[in-house]
Amino acid sequence: MLKQYLKQSDPDVYDILVREDRRQDENLEMIASENFVSRSVLEAYSSTLTNKYAEGYPGKRYYNGCEHADSIESLAIERAKKLFGAEYANVQPHSGAQANMAVFLGFLQPGDTFLGMDLNHGGHLSHGSRVNFSGRYFNVVSYGVRQDDQRIDYDAVHSLAKEHKPKLMIAGFSAYPRELDFARFREIADEVGAILMADIAHIAGLVAVGEHPTSINVAHITTTTTHKTLRGPRGGLILSNTEEHNKLMNSRVFPGTQGGPLMHVIAAKAVAFGEALQADYRTYIKQVKVNANVLAETFMERGFSVVSGGTDNHLVLLDVMSRGVTGAVAADELHAVGITANKNAIPFDTQPPAVASGVRFGSPALTTRGLGADEFRRVGHLICDLLENIEDSKAREQVQAGVRELAQKFPMDRFRLD
Ligand code: DSN
């Protein structure tokens, strides 16, 4: 419906949107942080709630006319609490970074020290990168992974915490393929009197269905995005366990860091949380893990080096430099044959971030599209075929044909409103 009007009124925008639909149809989406939302999520997202200003919280708004905004936000909160087994939820953050900013504003003063995972070892921009607000306004101490097995060195985290006495510690990542030990993080946080924030943006879907140990009631505060494994609209979420922390987080989201909430996005979050509470979502998440594992195994069978020797979650970090190709070249070459993934630093990378030695792959989007273990094995081989024959145009054509065949076998129509 939406696009039929747009086609008439604004053909320029319409054309771009149709081209994006086609791109999603024709390519295999393997960016670990992306997914495909359902039609129901899209419908809620494109609802007239986009027109409504609703500063404040349900029952305590600054403007009138918020009765339905109140209902939808209350429903989203209840579903989020049920899904994660949390006492309190704030569904207003526009993104994961905004959720994190609200936590920093709640527990830290400018110049205070916090401990987060190094971006180059798999952390996130908002966990203390020098170019991000988190690194500009606070004193950042970073932890990383061990060189030998590329897993988080909890003893080193412990030593850093004792030495620097951070006020806040972050357990979370954007490129770490292994389970996080939230209980160990909390033990360390308690010893030094720090608040523990778990950022489960990548693994929220796994946590929700018990396919990754939960951070709820282990960390003081949990932040997440809603659009990665959780398969909802783009956005953020904060979960907490006590009334005191809930009040603090609410005030730091609004008026602390945001103005009016995006009510149409909150409606779409409610739909996505409802979907994640269904039994088939658990089946989906289990398949996400199986598929990522198959991909890692395929890479290793073909002699490629995979960071940490495999995966426990939805992502695989492939060390392409060990085969003489940079992450940037590998990601561009993959893009040229229809596989979308991103270059990524690997731990102890010798290349600058814009070049990088790795490529990060994720299974969430293609699993939603319907690909199973056999297809992921096939995709893994196609990726290796390309990376092993980067100069060979015939090999490239064969890989491209394989990608096209898979894409056609799993059509995307059911993810569209028109
Ligand atoms: N851009 C996201 C990711 O790809 O992990 C994190 O913000």
CSV table of C-alpha atoms and ligand atoms in Angstrom, one decimal:
chain,number,residue,atom,x,y,z
A,1,MET,CA,0.0,0.0,0.0
A,2,LEU,CA,2.6,2.5,1.2
A,3,LYS,CA,4.7,2.2,-1.9
A,4,GLN,CA,1.7,2.5,-4.3
A,5,TYR,CA,1.1,6.1,-3.0
A,6,LEU,CA,4.8,6.8,-3.0
A,7,LYS,CA,5.1,5.6,-6.6
A,8,GLN,CA,2.7,8.4,-7.7
A,9,SER,CA,3.8,11.2,-5.3
A,10,ASP,CA,7.5,10.8,-5.2
A,11,PRO,CA,9.0,8.5,-7.9
A,12,ASP,CA,12.5,9.5,-6.9
A,13,VAL,CA,12.2,8.1,-3.4
A,14,TYR,CA,10.1,5.2,-4.7
A,15,ASP,CA,12.8,4.1,-7.1
A,16,ILE,CA,15.5,4.1,-4.4
A,17,LEU,CA,13.3,2.0,-2.1
A,18,VAL,CA,12.5,-0.5,-4.9
A,19,ARG,CA,16.2,-0.8,-5.6
A,20,GLU,CA,16.9,-1.5,-2.0
A,21,ASP,CA,14.2,-4.2,-2.0
A,22,ARG,CA,16.0,-5.7,-5.0
A,23,ARG,CA,19.4,-5.5,-3.3
A,24,GLN,CA,18.0,-7.4,-0.3
A,25,ASP,CA,16.4,-10.0,-2.7
A,26,GLU,CA,19.5,-10.6,-4.8
A,27,ASN,CA,22.2,-10.6,-2.2
A,28,LEU,CA,23.0,-12.9,0.7
A,29,GLU,CA,22.9,-10.7,3.8
A,30,MET,CA,25.6,-11.8,6.3
A,31,ILE,CA,26.2,-8.7,8.4
A,32,ALA,CA,26.0,-10.1,11.9
A,33,SER,CA,24.0,-7.2,13.3
A,34,GLU,CA,21.2,-7.2,10.6
A,35,ASN,CA,18.0,-9.1,10.2
A,36,PHE,CA,14.7,-9.1,8.3
A,37,VAL,CA,11.6,-7.9,10.2
A,38,SER,CA,8.2,-9.5,9.7
A,39,ARG,CA,5.4,-7.8,7.8
A,40,SER,CA,3.6,-7.2,11.1
A,41,VAL,CA,6.6,-5.3,12.5
A,42,LEU,CA,6.8,-3.3,9.3
A,43,GLU,CA,3.1,-2.4,9.5
A,44,ALA,CA,3.4,-1.2,13.1
A,45,TYR,CA,6.5,0.7,12.1
A,46,SER,CA,4.6,2.5,9.3
A,47,SER,CA,1.6,3.4,11.6
A,48,THR,CA,0.2,6.8,12.3
A,49,LEU,CA,1.9,6.7,15.7
A,50,THR,CA,4.8,8.4,14.0
A,51,ASN,CA,2.7,11.5,14.2
A,52,LYS,CA,2.5,11.6,18.0
A,53,TYR,CA,4.7,13.4,20.5
A,54,ALA,CA,4.6,11.7,23.8
A,55,GLU,CA,7.4,13.1,26.0
A,56,GLY,CA,7.3,11.4,29.4
A,57,TYR,CA,6.1,7.9,30.3
A,58,PRO,CA,2.7,6.1,30.3
A,59,GLY,CA,0.3,8.0,32.6
A,60,LYS,CA,2.8,10.9,32.9
A,61,ARG,CA,3.0,12.7,29.6
A,62,TYR,CA,3.7,16.4,28.8
A,63,TYR,CA,1.2,16.6,26.0
A,64,ASN,CA,-2.4,15.5,25.6
A,65,GLY,CA,-3.7,12.9,23.2
A,66,CYS,CA,-1.4,10.2,24.5
A,67,GLU,CA,-4.0,7.6,25.5
A,68,HIS,CA,-3.0,5.1,22.7
A,69,ALA,CA,0.7,6.0,23.0
A,70,ASP,CA,0.3,5.0,26.7
A,71,SER,CA,-1.3,1.7,25.8
A,72,ILE,CA,1.3,0.7,23.2
A,73,GLU,CA,4.2,1.7,25.4
A,74,SER,CA,2.8,-0.2,28.4
A,75,LEU,CA,2.2,-3.2,26.2
A,76,ALA,CA,5.8,-3.1,24.9
A,77,ILE,CA,7.2,-2.7,28.4
A,78,GLU,CA,5.1,-5.7,29.7
A,79,ARG,CA,6.3,-7.9,26.8
A,80,ALA,CA,9.9,-6.9,27.2
A,81,LYS,CA,9.8,-7.7,30.9
A,82,LYS,CA,8.2,-11.1,30.2
A,83,LEU,CA,10.6,-11.9,27.4
A,84,PHE,CA,13.7,-11.3,29.4
A,85,GLY,CA,12.4,-12.1,32.9
A,86,ALA,CA,13.2,-8.5,34.0
A,87,GLU,CA,11.5,-6.4,36.6
A,88,TYR,CA,11.7,-3.1,34.7
A,89,ALA,CA,12.1,-2.1,31.1
A,90,ASN,CA,12.5,1.2,29.3
A,91,VAL,CA,11.6,0.8,25.6
A,92,GLN,CA,12.3,4.4,24.5
A,93,PRO,CA,16.0,4.5,23.6
A,94,HIS,CA,16.3,5.2,19.9
A,95,SER,CA,19.3,2.9,19.6
A,96,GLY,CA,21.8,0.8,21.5
A,97,ALA,CA,24.3,3.6,21.7
A,98,GLN,CA,21.6,5.9,23.2
A,99,ALA,CA,20.7,3.3,25.7
A,100,ASN,CA,24.4,3.1,26.7
A,101,MET,CA,24.6,6.9,26.9
A,102,ALA,CA,21.7,6.9,29.4
A,103,VAL,CA,23.5,4.4,31.6
A,104,PHE,CA,26.7,6.4,31.5
A,105,LEU,CA,24.7,9.6,32.4
A,106,GLY,CA,23.1,7.7,35.2
A,107,PHE,CA,26.1,6.3,36.9
A,108,LEU,CA,29.1,8.4,35.9
A,109,GLN,CA,30.4,11.9,36.0
A,110,PRO,CA,32.6,13.3,33.3
A,111,GLY,CA,36.1,12.1,33.9
A,112,ASP,CA,35.0,9.0,35.9
A,113,THR,CA,36.6,5.6,35.0
A,114,PHE,CA,34.9,2.7,33.4
A,115,LEU,CA,36.1,-0.6,32.0
A,116,GLY,CA,35.0,-1.9,28.6
A,117,MET,CA,36.1,-4.3,25.9
A,118,ASP,CA,38.6,-2.8,23.4
A,119,LEU,CA,37.0,-2.1,20.1
A,120,ASN,CA,39.9,-3.8,18.4
A,121,HIS,CA,39.3,-7.0,20.4
A,122,GLY,CA,35.5,-7.1,19.6
A,123,GLY,CA,34.1,-4.3,21.7
A,124,HIS,CA,31.8,-1.5,20.5
A,125,LEU,CA,32.3,2.2,19.7
A,126,SER,CA,30.2,3.2,22.7
A,127,HIS,CA,32.3,1.1,25.1
A,128,GLY,CA,35.1,3.7,25.2
A,129,SER,CA,36.4,4.3,21.7
A,130,ARG,CA,38.3,7.6,21.6
A,131,VAL,CA,36.2,8.9,18.8
A,132,ASN,CA,32.9,8.3,20.6
A,133,PHE,CA,31.3,10.2,23.4
A,134,SER,CA,32.1,7.3,25.7
A,135,GLY,CA,35.8,7.8,25.1
A,136,ARG,CA,35.8,11.6,25.0
A,137,TYR,CA,34.1,12.3,28.3
A,138,PHE,CA,35.2,9.4,30.5
A,139,ASN,CA,38.4,7.8,31.5
A,140,VAL,CA,38.4,4.5,29.6
A,141,VAL,CA,40.3,1.4,30.6
A,142,SER,CA,40.0,-1.4,28.1
A,143,TYR,CA,40.3,-5.2,28.4
A,144,GLY,CA,40.7,-7.6,25.6
A,145,VAL,CA,41.2,-11.3,24.7
A,146,ARG,CA,44.2,-13.6,25.3
A,147,GLN,CA,46.5,-13.9,22.3
A,148,ASP,CA,46.6,-17.7,22.4
A,149,ASP,CA,42.9,-18.7,22.4
A,150,GLN,CA,41.4,-15.3,21.6
A,151,ARG,CA,38.9,-15.5,24.5
A,152,ILE,CA,38.3,-12.9,27.2
A,153,ASP,CA,41.0,-12.9,29.8
A,154,TYR,CA,38.9,-12.7,33.0
A,155,ASP,CA,42.0,-12.7,35.2
A,156,ALA,CA,43.3,-9.6,33.3
A,157,VAL,CA,39.8,-8.0,33.7
A,158,HIS,CA,40.1,-8.7,37.4
A,159,SER,CA,43.6,-7.1,37.6
A,160,LEU,CA,42.5,-4.1,35.6
A,161,ALA,CA,39.5,-3.6,37.8
A,162,LYS,CA,41.5,-3.8,41.0
A,163,GLU,CA,44.1,-1.4,39.7
A,164,HIS,CA,41.8,1.2,38.2
A,165,LYS,CA,38.7,0.9,40.4
A,166,PRO,CA,36.2,1.7,37.7
A,167,LYS,CA,32.8,3.0,38.7
A,168,LEU,CA,31.2,1.0,35.8
A,169,MET,CA,32.1,-2.1,34.0
A,170,ILE,CA,30.7,-3.2,30.6
A,171,ALA,CA,30.2,-6.9,29.6
A,172,GLY,CA,29.3,-6.8,25.9
A,173,PHE,CA,30.7,-6.7,22.4
A,174,SER,CA,30.0,-6.3,18.7
A,175,ALA,CA,32.4,-8.9,17.4
A,176,TYR,CA,33.1,-11.7,19.9
A,177,PRO,CA,32.0,-15.2,19.0
A,178,ARG,CA,32.0,-16.7,22.4
A,179,GLU,CA,29.7,-16.9,25.4
A,180,LEU,CA,30.1,-14.1,28.0
A,181,ASP,CA,30.5,-15.1,31.7
A,182,PHE,CA,28.3,-12.5,33.3
A,183,ALA,CA,28.6,-14.1,36.7
A,184,ARG,CA,32.4,-13.7,36.6
A,185,PHE,CA,32.0,-10.0,35.5
A,186,ARG,CA,29.6,-9.4,38.4
A,187,GLU,CA,32.0,-11.0,40.9
A,188,ILE,CA,34.7,-8.7,39.8
A,189,ALA,CA,32.4,-5.7,39.8
A,190,ASP,CA,31.3,-6.4,43.3
A,191,GLU,CA,34.8,-6.7,44.5
A,192,VAL,CA,35.7,-3.2,43.3
A,193,GLY,CA,32.3,-1.6,44.0
A,194,ALA,CA,31.4,-1.1,40.3
A,195,ILE,CA,28.1,-1.1,38.5
A,196,LEU,CA,27.9,-3.9,35.9
A,197,MET,CA,26.3,-3.0,32.6
A,198,ALA,CA,25.7,-5.9,30.2
A,199,ASP,CA,25.3,-4.8,26.6
A,200,ILE,CA,23.6,-7.7,25.0
A,201,ALA,CA,22.8,-5.9,21.7
A,202,HIS,CA,24.1,-8.8,19.5
A,203,ILE,CA,22.9,-11.7,21.6
A,204,ALA,CA,19.6,-10.5,22.9
A,205,GLY,CA,17.6,-13.1,20.9
A,206,LEU,CA,19.8,-15.9,22.3
A,207,VAL,CA,19.5,-14.5,25.9
A,208,ALA,CA,15.7,-14.2,25.5
A,209,VAL,CA,15.2,-17.9,24.7
A,210,GLY,CA,17.9,-19.3,27.0
A,211,GLU,CA,20.4,-20.0,24.3
A,212,HIS,CA,23.0,-17.8,26.1
A,213,PRO,CA,23.3,-17.3,29.9
A,214,THR,CA,21.2,-14.3,30.9
A,215,SER,CA,22.5,-11.0,32.2
A,216,ILE,CA,19.2,-10.2,34.0
A,217,ASN,CA,19.6,-10.2,37.7
A,218,VAL,CA,23.4,-10.8,37.2
A,219,ALA,CA,24.3,-7.4,35.8
A,220,HIS,CA,22.8,-4.3,37.5
A,221,ILE,CA,21.6,-3.0,34.1
A,222,THR,CA,21.2,-4.6,30.7
A,223,THR,CA,21.1,-2.6,27.5
A,224,THR,CA,20.4,-4.0,24.0
A,225,THR,CA,19.3,-3.1,20.5
A,226,THR,CA,16.0,-4.5,19.3
A,227,HIS,CA,17.0,-5.2,15.6
A,228,LYS,CA,19.8,-7.7,15.6
A,229,THR,CA,19.1,-11.3,16.7
A,230,LEU,CA,15.9,-9.9,18.4
A,231,ARG,CA,14.5,-9.3,14.9
A,232,GLY,CA,12.6,-6.1,15.7
A,233,PRO,CA,12.7,-2.5,14.4
A,234,ARG,CA,15.9,-0.5,14.8
A,235,GLY,CA,16.0,0.7,18.4
A,236,GLY,CA,17.2,0.3,22.0
A,237,LEU,CA,16.0,-1.1,25.2
A,238,ILE,CA,17.1,-0.9,28.9
A,239,LEU,CA,16.3,-3.6,31.4
A,240,SER,CA,16.8,-3.3,35.1
A,241,ASN,CA,16.1,-5.1,38.3
A,242,THR,CA,15.3,-2.5,41.0
A,243,GLU,CA,12.9,0.4,41.2
A,244,GLU,CA,15.8,2.7,42.0
A,245,HIS,CA,17.6,1.8,38.9
A,246,ASN,CA,14.5,1.9,36.8
A,247,LYS,CA,13.7,5.5,38.0
A,248,LEU,CA,17.3,6.5,37.3
A,249,MET,CA,17.3,5.0,33.8
A,250,ASN,CA,13.9,6.6,33.0
A,251,SER,CA,15.1,10.0,33.9
A,252,ARG,CA,18.4,9.6,32.0
A,253,VAL,CA,16.6,8.5,28.8
A,254,PHE,CA,14.0,11.3,29.1
A,255,PRO,CA,14.8,14.1,29.7
A,256,GLY,CA,18.4,13.1,30.1
A,257,THR,CA,19.4,12.2,26.6
A,258,GLN,CA,16.3,12.1,24.4
A,259,GLY,CA,13.2,14.1,23.7
A,260,GLY,CA,10.0,12.6,22.3
A,261,PRO,CA,10.0,8.8,22.0
A,262,LEU,CA,9.5,7.3,18.5
A,263,MET,CA,6.0,5.8,19.2
A,264,HIS,CA,5.7,4.0,15.9
A,265,VAL,CA,9.0,2.3,16.7
A,266,ILE,CA,7.8,1.4,20.1
A,267,ALA,CA,4.7,-0.2,18.5
A,268,ALA,CA,6.9,-2.2,16.3
A,269,LYS,CA,9.1,-3.2,19.3
A,270,ALA,CA,5.9,-4.5,21.0
A,271,VAL,CA,5.1,-6.6,17.9
A,272,ALA,CA,8.7,-8.0,17.8
A,273,PHE,CA,8.7,-8.8,21.5
A,274,GLY,CA,5.3,-10.6,21.0
A,275,GLU,CA,6.9,-12.6,18.1
A,276,ALA,CA,9.9,-13.5,20.2
A,277,LEU,CA,7.6,-14.9,22.9
A,278,GLN,CA,6.2,-17.5,20.4
A,279,ALA,CA,7.6,-21.0,20.4
A,280,ASP,CA,8.8,-20.8,16.8
A,281,TYR,CA,11.2,-17.9,17.7
A,282,ARG,CA,13.1,-20.3,20.0
A,283,THR,CA,13.4,-22.7,17.0
A,284,TYR,CA,14.7,-19.8,14.9
A,285,ILE,CA,17.4,-18.9,17.4
A,286,LYS,CA,18.5,-22.5,17.8
A,287,GLN,CA,18.9,-22.6,14.0
A,288,VAL,CA,20.8,-19.3,14.0
A,289,LYS,CA,23.4,-21.0,16.3
A,290,VAL,CA,23.5,-24.2,14.2
A,291,ASN,CA,24.0,-22.2,11.0
A,292,ALA,CA,26.8,-20.1,12.5
A,293,ASN,CA,28.5,-23.2,13.7
A,294,VAL,CA,28.3,-24.9,10.3
A,295,LEU,CA,29.8,-21.8,8.7
A,296,ALA,CA,32.7,-21.7,11.1
A,297,GLU,CA,33.3,-25.5,10.6
A,298,THR,CA,33.2,-25.1,6.9
A,299,PHE,CA,35.8,-22.3,7.0
A,300,MET,CA,38.1,-24.4,9.2
A,301,GLU,CA,37.7,-27.5,7.0
A,302,ARG,CA,38.9,-25.4,4.1
A,303,GLY,CA,41.9,-24.4,6.1
A,304,PHE,CA,40.9,-20.9,7.0
A,305,SER,CA,41.6,-19.5,10.5
A,306,VAL,CA,38.5,-18.5,12.5
A,307,VAL,CA,39.0,-16.3,15.5
A,308,SER,CA,38.8,-18.3,18.8
A,309,GLY,CA,38.5,-21.5,16.7
A,310,GLY,CA,34.7,-21.4,16.2
A,311,THR,CA,31.6,-19.8,17.6
A,312,ASP,CA,29.1,-20.2,20.5
A,313,ASN,CA,26.7,-17.6,19.1
A,314,HIS,CA,25.5,-16.1,15.8
A,315,LEU,CA,28.7,-14.7,14.5
A,316,VAL,CA,31.9,-15.9,13.0
A,317,LEU,CA,35.1,-13.8,12.7
A,318,LEU,CA,37.2,-15.0,9.8
A,319,ASP,CA,40.9,-14.2,9.7
A,320,VAL,CA,41.4,-13.5,5.9
A,321,MET,CA,44.8,-12.0,6.3
A,322,SER,CA,46.2,-15.5,7.2
A,323,ARG,CA,45.4,-16.3,3.6
A,324,GLY,CA,47.0,-13.1,2.3
A,325,VAL,CA,43.8,-11.0,1.7
A,326,THR,CA,42.9,-7.9,3.8
A,327,GLY,CA,39.5,-7.6,5.4
A,328,ALA,CA,38.7,-4.6,3.2
A,329,VAL,CA,39.5,-6.4,-0.1
A,330,ALA,CA,37.7,-9.6,1.0
A,331,ALA,CA,34.5,-7.7,2.0
A,332,ASP,CA,34.6,-5.8,-1.3
A,333,GLU,CA,35.1,-8.9,-3.4
A,334,LEU,CA,32.3,-10.7,-1.5
A,335,HIS,CA,30.1,-7.7,-2.1
A,336,ALA,CA,30.8,-7.9,-5.8
A,337,VAL,CA,29.5,-11.5,-6.0
A,338,GLY,CA,26.4,-10.8,-3.9
A,339,ILE,CA,27.5,-11.7,-0.3
A,340,THR,CA,27.2,-8.8,2.1
A,341,ALA,CA,29.5,-8.8,5.2
A,342,ASN,CA,31.8,-6.3,6.8
A,343,LYS,CA,35.5,-6.1,7.2
A,344,ASN,CA,36.4,-6.3,10.9
A,345,ALA,CA,39.5,-6.0,13.0
A,346,ILE,CA,40.7,-9.2,14.6
A,347,PRO,CA,42.4,-9.3,18.0
A,348,PHE,CA,46.0,-8.1,17.7
A,349,ASP,CA,45.4,-6.9,14.2
A,350,THR,CA,48.4,-5.6,12.4
A,351,GLN,CA,46.3,-3.7,9.8
A,352,PRO,CA,44.7,-0.3,10.4
A,353,PRO,CA,40.9,-0.4,11.2
A,354,ALA,CA,39.9,0.8,7.7
A,355,VAL,CA,41.8,-2.2,6.2
A,356,ALA,CA,41.5,-4.8,8.9
A,357,SER,CA,42.5,-8.5,8.8
A,358,GLY,CA,39.1,-10.1,9.2
A,359,VAL,CA,35.6,-10.3,7.9
A,360,ARG,CA,32.7,-10.7,10.3
A,361,PHE,CA,29.8,-13.0,9.2
A,362,GLY,CA,26.5,-13.5,11.0
A,363,SER,CA,23.7,-16.1,10.5
A,364,PRO,CA,20.6,-14.2,11.8
A,365,ALA,CA,19.3,-12.6,8.5
A,366,LEU,CA,19.8,-15.7,6.3
A,367,THR,CA,18.3,-17.9,8.9
A,368,THR,CA,15.2,-15.7,8.9
A,369,ARG,CA,15.2,-16.0,5.1
A,370,GLY,CA,14.9,-19.7,5.5
A,371,LEU,CA,18.5,-21.1,4.9
A,372,GLY,CA,19.4,-24.1,6.9
A,373,ALA,CA,22.6,-26.0,7.7
A,374,ASP,CA,23.0,-27.4,4.2
A,375,GLU,CA,22.7,-24.0,2.6
A,376,PHE,CA,25.1,-22.4,5.2
A,377,ARG,CA,27.7,-25.1,4.3
A,378,ARG,CA,27.2,-24.2,0.7
A,379,VAL,CA,27.6,-20.5,1.4
A,380,GLY,CA,30.7,-21.2,3.4
A,381,HIS,CA,32.2,-23.1,0.4
A,382,LEU,CA,31.2,-20.3,-1.9
A,383,ILE,CA,33.0,-17.7,0.3
A,384,CYS,CA,36.2,-19.9,0.4
A,385,ASP,CA,36.0,-20.5,-3.3
A,386,LEU,CA,36.0,-16.8,-3.9
A,387,LEU,CA,38.7,-15.9,-1.3
A,388,GLU,CA,41.0,-18.7,-2.6
A,389,ASN,CA,40.6,-17.5,-6.3
A,390,ILE,CA,40.3,-13.8,-6.0
A,391,GLU,CA,42.1,-13.1,-9.3
A,392,ASP,CA,40.3,-15.9,-11.2
A,393,SER,CA,37.3,-14.5,-13.2
A,394,LYS,CA,35.9,-18.0,-14.0
A,395,ALA,CA,35.8,-18.9,-10.3
A,396,ARG,CA,34.2,-15.6,-9.5
A,397,GLU,CA,31.4,-16.3,-12.1
A,398,GLN,CA,30.8,-19.7,-10.5
A,399,VAL,CA,30.5,-18.2,-7.0
A,400,GLN,CA,28.2,-15.5,-8.3
A,401,ALA,CA,26.0,-18.1,-10.0
A,402,GLY,CA,25.9,-20.1,-6.7
A,403,VAL,CA,24.8,-17.0,-4.8
A,404,ARG,CA,22.1,-16.1,-7.4
A,405,GLU,CA,20.8,-19.7,-7.2
A,406,LEU,CA,20.5,-19.6,-3.4
A,407,ALA,CA,18.9,-16.1,-3.4
A,408,GLN,CA,16.3,-17.2,-5.9
A,409,LYS,CA,15.5,-20.3,-3.9
A,410,PHE,CA,14.6,-18.2,-0.8
A,411,PRO,CA,12.4,-15.3,-2.0
A,412,MET,CA,11.9,-12.2,0.1
A,413,ASP,CA,8.3,-11.3,-0.8
A,414,ARG,CA,7.0,-12.3,2.6
A,415,PHE,CA,9.1,-9.5,4.2
A,416,ARG,CA,7.4,-6.7,2.2
A,417,LEU,CA,4.2,-4.8,2.6
A,418,ASP,CA,3.5,-4.5,-1.1
B,1,DSN,N1,26.9,-1.5,13.9
B,1,DSN,C1,26.6,-2.6,14.9
B,1,DSN,C2,27.3,-3.8,14.6
B,1,DSN,O1,27.4,-4.1,13.4
B,1,DSN,O2,27.7,-4.6,15.4
B,1,DSN,C3,26.9,-2.1,16.3
B,1,DSN,O3,26.4,-0.9,16.5
